[in-house]
Amino acid sequence: MKWNLRLAAANRGIWKASELQRMLAGRGMTISAGKMSGLWSGQPNSVRLDELDVICAVLGCGVEELLQPEPQTVAQPKPDTGQQGAAVGEACPVSPRPKSGRSLPPR
């Protein structure tokens, strides 16, 4: 996912992080300068859902404008070599547990 706060803010005439920070504070969301820097630079450490709601309310936008998917950055699955595990939807063999109550280590 790509965080796109800066562009969403610029589309609404907000050009400075400090201006957005004041607007967020007006809605009850006080955040540190460090967190605001991360949000503005496009590399936030975390964004809570309640914070996302406030940001969307202040900017008058939806989540889809702030978060843009980048499916090409997701690693492709490795080809199945047929050695381990079953494909989705296939039955896996189940072996009973020993009477000692302890589970066996993986094979």
GROMACS .gro file of C-alpha atoms in nm:
model
  107
    1MET     CA    1   0.000   0.000   0.000
    2LYS     CA    2   0.112   0.349  -0.075
    3TRP     CA    3   0.030   0.626   0.173
    4ASN     CA    4  -0.084   0.931  -0.020
    5LEU     CA    5  -0.172   1.200   0.240
    6ARG     CA    6   0.039   1.477   0.088
    7LEU     CA    7  -0.132   1.456  -0.252
    8ALA     CA    8  -0.479   1.431  -0.097
    9ALA     CA    9  -0.405   1.743   0.111
   10ALA     CA   10  -0.260   1.933  -0.187
   11ASN     CA   11  -0.576   1.860  -0.388
   12ARG     CA   12  -0.762   2.055  -0.118
   13GLY     CA   13  -0.519   2.347  -0.103
   14ILE     CA   14  -0.331   2.232   0.208
   15TRP     CA   15   0.039   2.272   0.135
   16LYS     CA   16   0.203   2.251   0.478
   17ALA     CA   17   0.209   1.972   0.732
   18SER     CA   18   0.172   2.226   1.013
   19GLU     CA   19  -0.151   2.355   0.858
   20LEU     CA   20  -0.297   2.004   0.844
   21GLN     CA   21  -0.174   1.937   1.197
   22ARG     CA   22  -0.369   2.242   1.323
   23MET     CA   23  -0.680   2.126   1.136
   24LEU     CA   24  -0.650   1.778   1.288
   25ALA     CA   25  -0.607   1.930   1.637
   26GLY     CA   26  -0.928   2.125   1.577
   27ARG     CA   27  -1.104   1.788   1.540
   28GLY     CA   28  -0.947   1.651   1.859
   29MET     CA   29  -0.652   1.465   1.707
   30THR     CA   30  -0.330   1.594   1.857
   31ILE     CA   31  -0.022   1.427   1.716
   32SER     CA   32   0.347   1.484   1.768
   33ALA     CA   33   0.569   1.658   1.516
   34GLY     CA   34   0.751   1.328   1.453
   35LYS     CA   35   0.432   1.139   1.373
   36MET     CA   36   0.311   1.427   1.155
   37SER     CA   37   0.640   1.418   0.969
   38GLY     CA   38   0.593   1.047   0.901
   39LEU     CA   39   0.236   1.097   0.783
   40TRP     CA   40   0.336   1.387   0.559
   41SER     CA   41   0.647   1.221   0.413
   42GLY     CA   42   0.453   0.914   0.306
   43GLN     CA   43   0.620   0.669   0.543
   44PRO     CA   44   0.413   0.652   0.863
   45ASN     CA   45   0.508   0.392   1.123
   46SER     CA   46   0.143   0.335   1.206
   47VAL     CA   47  -0.197   0.487   1.146
   48ARG     CA   48  -0.479   0.390   1.380
   49LEU     CA   49  -0.828   0.351   1.237
   50ASP     CA   50  -0.969   0.629   1.455
   51GLU     CA   51  -0.691   0.859   1.327
   52LEU     CA   52  -0.776   0.760   0.972
   53ASP     CA   53  -1.138   0.859   1.035
   54VAL     CA   54  -1.033   1.205   1.155
   55ILE     CA   55  -0.795   1.257   0.862
   56CYS     CA   56  -1.070   1.161   0.616
   57ALA     CA   57  -1.319   1.392   0.789
   58VAL     CA   58  -1.078   1.687   0.784
   59LEU     CA   59  -0.983   1.637   0.420
   60GLY     CA   60  -1.331   1.537   0.307
   61CYS     CA   61  -1.202   1.229   0.131
   62GLY     CA   62  -1.231   0.853   0.148
   63VAL     CA   63  -0.976   0.597   0.257
   64GLU     CA   64  -0.922   0.494  -0.107
   65GLU     CA   65  -0.767   0.835  -0.175
   66LEU     CA   66  -0.519   0.802   0.113
   67LEU     CA   67  -0.427   0.436   0.065
   68GLN     CA   68  -0.346   0.322  -0.286
   69PRO     CA   69  -0.280  -0.047  -0.352
   70GLU     CA   70   0.042  -0.153  -0.524
   71PRO     CA   71  -0.019  -0.519  -0.618
   72GLN     CA   72   0.296  -0.533  -0.832
   73THR     CA   73   0.509  -0.503  -0.514
   74VAL     CA   74   0.368  -0.825  -0.363
   75ALA     CA   75   0.593  -1.126  -0.409
   76GLN     CA   76   0.462  -1.395  -0.642
   77PRO     CA   77   0.398  -1.737  -0.487
   78LYS     CA   78   0.671  -1.993  -0.539
   79PRO     CA   79   0.582  -2.283  -0.766
   80ASP     CA   80   0.469  -2.593  -0.580
   81THR     CA   81   0.732  -2.864  -0.582
   82GLY     CA   82   0.481  -3.122  -0.461
   83GLN     CA   83   0.687  -3.210  -0.155
   84GLN     CA   84   0.489  -3.067   0.133
   85GLY     CA   85   0.133  -2.966   0.212
   86ALA     CA   86  -0.183  -2.995   0.009
   87ALA     CA   87  -0.333  -2.746  -0.227
   88VAL     CA   88  -0.624  -2.536  -0.113
   89GLY     CA   89  -0.937  -2.747  -0.100
   90GLU     CA   90  -0.753  -3.081  -0.094
   91ALA     CA   91  -0.778  -3.313   0.204
   92CYS     CA   92  -0.472  -3.353   0.426
   93PRO     CA   93  -0.401  -3.689   0.589
   94VAL     CA   94  -0.462  -3.683   0.963
   95SER     CA   95  -0.273  -3.907   1.200
   96PRO     CA   96  -0.401  -3.984   1.551
   97ARG     CA   97  -0.217  -3.854   1.855
   98PRO     CA   98  -0.033  -4.099   2.074
   99LYS     CA   99  -0.202  -4.193   2.403
  100SER     CA  100   0.064  -4.005   2.599
  101GLY     CA  101  -0.115  -3.679   2.513
  102ARG     CA  102   0.193  -3.522   2.361
  103SER     CA  103   0.204  -3.416   2.001
  104LEU     CA  104   0.463  -3.544   1.759
  105PRO     CA  105   0.723  -3.317   1.601
  106PRO     CA  106   0.671  -3.216   1.238
  107ARG     CA  107   0.800  -3.460   0.977
   0.00000   0.00000   0.00000
